[in-house]
Tab-separated table of C-alpha atoms in Angstrom:
chain	number	residue	atom	x	y	z
P	9	MET	CA	97.183	29.662	-8.224
P	10	LYS	CA	95.761	27.014	-10.890
P	11	PRO	CA	94.017	24.155	-9.767
P	12	PHE	CA	95.817	21.085	-9.723
P	13	ALA	CA	94.939	17.730	-11.563
P	14	LYS	CA	93.382	15.380	-9.401
P	15	LYS	CA	94.118	11.746	-10.062
P	16	SER	CA	90.958	10.592	-8.323
P	17	LEU	CA	88.881	12.414	-11.086
P	18	GLY	CA	91.341	10.814	-13.703
P	19	GLN	CA	92.400	14.507	-14.794
P	20	ASN	CA	95.314	15.166	-17.405
P	21	PHE	CA	95.290	18.524	-18.693
P	22	LEU	CA	95.906	19.058	-22.401
P	23	VAL	CA	98.372	21.748	-22.773
P	24	ASP	CA	100.158	21.375	-26.253
P	25	SER	CA	98.984	24.029	-28.452
P	26	ASN	CA	99.513	22.269	-31.517
P	27	TYR	CA	97.013	19.500	-30.526
P	28	ILE	CA	94.686	22.353	-29.237
P	29	GLU	CA	94.881	23.643	-32.740
P	30	LYS	CA	94.183	20.599	-34.534
P	31	ILE	CA	91.282	19.598	-32.305
P	32	VAL	CA	89.821	23.055	-33.065
P	33	ALA	CA	90.565	22.655	-36.752
P	34	VAL	CA	88.368	19.217	-36.945
P	35	LEU	CA	85.578	20.875	-35.059
P	36	SER	CA	85.420	23.183	-38.262
P	37	LEU	CA	83.538	26.304	-35.750
P	38	SER	CA	81.565	28.980	-36.771
P	39	GLN	CA	79.638	31.909	-35.043
P	40	GLU	CA	76.553	29.907	-35.550
P	41	ASP	CA	77.566	26.564	-33.478
P	42	THR	CA	77.129	25.915	-29.466
P	43	VAL	CA	79.597	23.570	-28.434
P	44	ILE	CA	79.453	21.301	-25.312
P	45	GLU	CA	83.171	20.829	-23.652
P	46	ILE	CA	83.274	18.211	-21.097
P	47	GLY	CA	86.434	17.955	-19.049
P	48	PRO	CA	87.681	21.746	-19.932
P	49	GLY	CA	90.139	21.519	-17.243
P	50	ARG	CA	92.098	24.762	-17.071
P	51	GLY	CA	90.547	25.863	-20.037
P	52	ALA	CA	93.678	25.605	-22.632
P	53	LEU	CA	91.195	24.449	-25.353
P	54	THR	CA	88.384	26.509	-24.087
P	55	GLU	CA	90.299	29.596	-24.969
P	56	LYS	CA	90.041	28.601	-28.486
P	57	LEU	CA	86.434	27.733	-28.652
P	58	VAL	CA	85.266	30.594	-27.224
P	59	GLU	CA	87.429	32.687	-30.090
P	60	LYS	CA	85.272	30.586	-32.805
P	61	ALA	CA	82.319	29.360	-31.563
P	62	GLY	CA	79.107	31.552	-31.131
P	63	LYS	CA	78.248	29.587	-27.492
P	64	VAL	CA	80.459	27.264	-25.595
P	65	ILE	CA	79.098	25.608	-22.419
P	66	ALA	CA	81.445	23.663	-20.331
P	67	VAL	CA	80.453	20.633	-18.287
P	68	GLU	CA	82.664	20.356	-15.425
P	69	ILE	CA	82.766	18.087	-12.332
P	70	ASP	CA	85.773	19.569	-10.135
P	71	ASN	CA	84.412	21.864	-7.476
P	72	TYR	CA	87.557	23.937	-7.665
P	73	LEU	CA	87.824	24.155	-11.428
P	74	VAL	CA	84.224	25.462	-12.126
P	75	PRO	CA	84.797	29.202	-10.005
P	76	PHE	CA	88.487	28.865	-11.802
P	77	LEU	CA	86.617	28.979	-15.049
P	78	GLU	CA	84.055	31.014	-14.341
P	79	ASP	CA	86.677	33.702	-13.426
P	80	LYS	CA	89.122	33.024	-16.271
P	81	PHE	CA	86.253	33.757	-18.694
P	82	SER	CA	84.188	36.105	-17.164
P	83	GLN	CA	84.554	38.404	-20.111
P	84	ASN	CA	83.240	36.135	-22.678
P	85	ASN	CA	79.563	36.397	-22.885
P	86	ASN	CA	79.665	33.537	-25.137
P	87	PHE	CA	80.883	31.357	-22.098
P	88	SER	CA	79.238	29.321	-19.526
P	89	VAL	CA	79.929	26.209	-17.188
P	90	VAL	CA	77.823	23.928	-15.938
P	91	HIS	CA	78.544	21.893	-12.560
P	92	GLU	CA	77.839	18.773	-13.096
P	93	ASP	CA	78.553	14.891	-13.752
P	94	ALA	CA	78.851	14.257	-17.465
P	95	LEU	CA	77.657	10.715	-16.643
P	96	GLN	CA	74.300	12.054	-15.210
P	97	ILE	CA	73.421	15.224	-16.996
P	98	ASP	CA	70.971	15.567	-19.386
P	99	PHE	CA	72.267	17.887	-22.636
P	100	ARG	CA	68.811	17.960	-24.004
P	101	ALA	CA	67.736	20.235	-20.954
P	102	ILE	CA	71.102	22.039	-20.531
P	103	ASN	CA	71.283	25.733	-20.308
P	104	ASN	CA	67.622	25.898	-20.415
P	105	SER	CA	66.831	23.720	-23.474
P	106	GLN	CA	68.952	26.081	-25.972
P	107	LEU	CA	70.481	22.802	-27.172
P	108	THR	CA	67.878	21.205	-29.498
P	109	ILE	CA	68.084	18.733	-32.092
P	110	ASN	CA	71.368	18.239	-33.925
P	111	ASN	CA	72.409	22.055	-33.340
P	112	GLY	CA	75.373	21.318	-31.196
P	113	LYS	CA	78.876	20.068	-31.500
P	114	LEU	CA	80.573	18.253	-28.731
P	115	VAL	CA	84.096	17.979	-27.702
P	116	ALA	CA	85.681	16.063	-24.535
P	117	ASN	CA	89.093	15.161	-23.202
P	118	LEU	CA	87.444	12.011	-21.159
P	119	PRO	CA	88.938	10.401	-18.170
P	120	TYR	CA	89.884	6.830	-19.000
P	121	TYR	CA	88.331	4.801	-16.372
P	122	ILE	CA	84.926	6.214	-17.218
P	123	SER	CA	85.216	6.720	-21.193
P	124	THR	CA	82.767	3.587	-21.819
P	125	ALA	CA	79.836	4.715	-19.731
P	126	ILE	CA	80.250	8.110	-21.124
P	127	LEU	CA	80.145	6.935	-24.658
P	128	GLN	CA	77.108	4.811	-24.062
P	129	ARG	CA	75.360	8.060	-21.976
P	130	LEU	CA	76.632	10.279	-25.296
P	131	ILE	CA	74.889	7.579	-27.676
P	132	GLU	CA	71.764	7.752	-25.780
P	133	GLN	CA	71.707	11.913	-26.345
P	134	ARG	CA	73.331	11.767	-29.635
P	135	LYS	CA	70.516	13.772	-31.106
P	136	CYS	CA	71.644	16.748	-29.393
P	137	PHE	CA	74.545	16.650	-31.696
P	138	SER	CA	75.602	17.326	-35.318
P	139	GLY	CA	78.915	15.655	-34.429
P	140	MET	CA	81.304	14.682	-31.631
P	141	VAL	CA	84.977	15.139	-31.193
P	142	LEU	CA	86.238	12.898	-28.589
P	143	MET	CA	89.840	12.351	-27.125
P	144	LEU	CA	89.993	9.021	-25.678
P	145	GLN	CA	92.938	6.242	-24.094
P	146	ARG	CA	94.119	5.382	-27.725
P	147	GLU	CA	93.111	1.677	-27.183
P	148	VAL	CA	89.489	2.782	-26.730
P	149	VAL	CA	89.561	4.192	-29.900
P	150	GLU	CA	91.001	1.439	-31.493
P	151	ARG	CA	88.293	-0.673	-29.850
P	152	ILE	CA	85.532	1.597	-31.376
P	153	THR	CA	86.738	1.243	-34.869
P	154	ALA	CA	87.882	-2.173	-35.019
P	155	GLU	CA	86.720	-3.863	-38.247
P	156	PRO	CA	85.123	-7.281	-38.523
P	157	GLY	CA	87.865	-9.739	-37.436
P	158	ASN	CA	89.828	-7.627	-35.548
P	159	SER	CA	90.315	-9.105	-32.049
P	160	GLU	CA	89.884	-5.593	-30.362
P	161	ARG	CA	86.171	-5.710	-31.928
P	162	GLY	CA	83.531	-6.000	-28.894
P	163	PHE	CA	80.083	-4.952	-27.916
P	164	LEU	CA	81.309	-1.327	-27.630
P	165	THR	CA	82.258	-1.221	-31.297
P	166	VAL	CA	79.008	-2.500	-32.415
P	167	LEU	CA	76.870	-0.340	-30.033
P	168	VAL	CA	79.268	2.636	-31.466
P	169	GLU	CA	78.632	1.488	-35.144
P	170	ALA	CA	75.044	1.115	-34.683
P	171	TYR	CA	74.336	4.953	-34.412
P	172	MET	CA	77.370	6.498	-34.949
P	173	SER	CA	80.073	6.843	-37.820
P	174	ALA	CA	83.404	6.709	-36.014
P	175	GLN	CA	86.682	8.066	-37.881
P	176	LYS	CA	90.016	8.007	-35.834
P	177	LEU	CA	91.912	11.214	-36.373
P	178	PHE	CA	95.122	11.356	-34.943
P	179	ASP	CA	97.210	10.190	-31.972
P	180	VAL	CA	98.098	12.344	-28.800
P	181	PRO	CA	101.238	11.407	-26.641
P	182	PRO	CA	101.427	11.244	-23.168
P	183	GLU	CA	103.907	14.606	-23.266
P	184	ALA	CA	100.903	16.505	-24.688
P	185	PHE	CA	99.399	16.659	-21.255
P	186	ARG	CA	100.030	17.762	-17.870
P	187	PRO	CA	100.319	15.519	-15.585
P	188	ALA	CA	101.556	12.978	-18.457
P	189	PRO	CA	99.275	9.957	-18.382
P	190	LYS	CA	101.217	6.577	-18.877
P	191	VAL	CA	99.103	5.762	-22.189
P	192	TRP	CA	98.815	7.546	-25.612
P	193	SER	CA	95.394	9.324	-26.664
P	194	ALA	CA	93.810	9.329	-29.721
P	195	VAL	CA	91.183	11.640	-31.217
P	196	VAL	CA	87.897	10.538	-32.887
P	197	ARG	CA	85.191	11.959	-34.746
P	198	LEU	CA	81.905	10.508	-34.148
P	199	GLU	CA	78.550	11.557	-36.200
P	200	PRO	CA	75.215	10.378	-35.789
P	201	LYS	CA	73.685	8.127	-38.309
P	202	ALA	CA	70.126	7.946	-39.370
P	203	ILE	CA	69.260	4.295	-38.285
P	204	ASP	CA	65.959	2.940	-37.041
P	205	ILE	CA	66.445	0.767	-34.137
P	206	ALA	CA	62.954	0.810	-32.567
P	207	ASP	CA	63.908	-1.646	-29.414
P	208	GLU	CA	67.592	-0.288	-28.604
P	209	LYS	CA	67.284	-2.241	-25.179
P	210	LEU	CA	67.040	-5.491	-26.924
P	211	PHE	CA	69.402	-4.596	-29.590
P	212	ARG	CA	71.763	-4.262	-26.430
P	213	GLU	CA	70.903	-7.176	-25.206
P	214	LEU	CA	71.589	-9.118	-28.181
P	215	ILE	CA	75.072	-7.575	-28.996
P	216	SER	CA	75.810	-7.831	-25.241
P	217	ALA	CA	74.529	-11.718	-25.095
P	218	GLY	CA	76.848	-11.942	-28.639
P	219	PHE	CA	80.049	-10.872	-26.946
P	220	ALA	CA	79.591	-12.426	-23.304
P	221	TYR	CA	82.563	-14.593	-23.578
P	222	LYS	CA	85.104	-13.566	-26.295
P	223	ARG	CA	86.883	-16.702	-26.571
P	224	LYS	CA	83.669	-18.472	-27.420
P	225	THR	CA	81.505	-18.997	-30.453
P	226	ILE	CA	78.523	-16.984	-31.126
P	227	LEU	CA	76.454	-20.000	-30.556
P	228	ASN	CA	77.911	-20.981	-27.296
P	229	ASN	CA	77.406	-17.276	-26.108
P	230	PHE	CA	73.586	-17.513	-27.421
P	231	LYS	CA	73.050	-20.685	-25.788
P	232	ASN	CA	74.095	-19.123	-22.377
P	233	ALA	CA	72.260	-15.978	-23.218
P	234	PRO	CA	69.642	-14.657	-20.380
P	235	GLN	CA	66.469	-16.554	-20.351
P	236	LYS	CA	64.132	-13.587	-21.589
P	237	LEU	CA	66.792	-13.298	-24.786
P	238	LYS	CA	66.870	-17.027	-25.518
P	239	GLU	CA	62.706	-17.006	-25.389
P	240	ARG	CA	62.981	-14.842	-28.202
P	241	THR	CA	65.741	-16.081	-30.304
P	242	GLY	CA	64.575	-19.580	-29.814
P	243	ASP	CA	66.623	-22.494	-30.761
P	244	ALA	CA	70.203	-20.660	-31.009
P	245	GLU	CA	71.438	-22.855	-33.785
P	246	LYS	CA	68.753	-22.302	-36.435
P	247	PHE	CA	68.400	-18.695	-35.162
P	248	LEU	CA	71.791	-18.198	-36.431
P	249	GLU	CA	71.537	-20.128	-39.514
P	250	THR	CA	68.238	-18.425	-40.686
P	251	GLY	CA	70.527	-14.982	-40.257
P	252	ASP	CA	72.871	-17.168	-42.831
P	253	ILE	CA	75.479	-16.924	-39.962
P	254	ASP	CA	77.993	-19.835	-39.238
P	255	PRO	CA	77.139	-20.795	-35.448
P	256	ARG	CA	81.107	-21.635	-35.338
P	257	ARG	CA	81.793	-17.961	-35.959
P	258	ARG	CA	83.036	-15.865	-33.024
P	259	ALA	CA	81.120	-12.282	-32.244
P	260	GLU	CA	84.058	-10.088	-33.589
P	261	THR	CA	83.949	-11.558	-36.895
P	262	LEU	CA	80.170	-10.390	-37.740
P	263	SER	CA	79.848	-6.888	-39.264
P	264	PHE	CA	77.461	-4.600	-38.256
P	265	GLU	CA	75.301	-5.159	-41.049
P	266	GLU	CA	74.993	-8.965	-40.010
P	267	TRP	CA	73.917	-7.731	-36.088
P	268	LEU	CA	71.130	-5.691	-37.272
P	269	GLU	CA	69.529	-8.596	-39.546
P	270	LEU	CA	69.744	-10.789	-36.573
P	271	TYR	CA	68.102	-7.948	-34.440
P	272	LYS	CA	65.299	-7.644	-37.245
P	273	MET	CA	64.443	-11.394	-36.728
P	274	LEU	CA	63.953	-11.493	-32.918
P	275	LYS	CA	60.319	-12.475	-32.211
């Protein structure tokens, strides 16, 4: 008997073959590729991955799905399953360190309630992958691809922009899943950028402070930033003016290039 989807794990299994084929197509797989799949569910997408890729490593947290997947793909020598939480896993060490710099591709159907946390985790370990194809709640995809001036733009948008190029590919309706979620999903492609931000923690602190209160101006947000950051920015108004930023602007109007310039100015 097939395992049931667990509401506690935010499971909604993709079952529509048309969308499965579209995801496989955008991955552009060959026998040279190693694919990490987060949240394989009952293996509908996995079936196509093992046909196309040289190696498929599924990361699954569900105690019941792990043996189900091991049995289902027992005849596929290029498949293995890792029983771990994607929020905790070290992709650099997965499967005896067979995943090295930029030689893996990642595909994931991410539970909506932890998508932000997983995105941050994937960004931290982005050097393991040449690209990622993620299925997220549509609102999350719209947020991470929001242009400057869009009210959806926030901390997560700039964080993704700093390290990844993001392209929304297509929407996926609720009826493509079992059980059907109450919201639409969307598929986004992320590819690592060659940008050097030496102090990543400091950069995150800067944009986090800037977006602390979305209705406030960036000046007011920086005035209320944590003390350690204020020690580096100095007078908030002068700091912004030096960066050629109108203090009356809101954080969502700043481009990534403007955020990067502010980061470079930190003492």
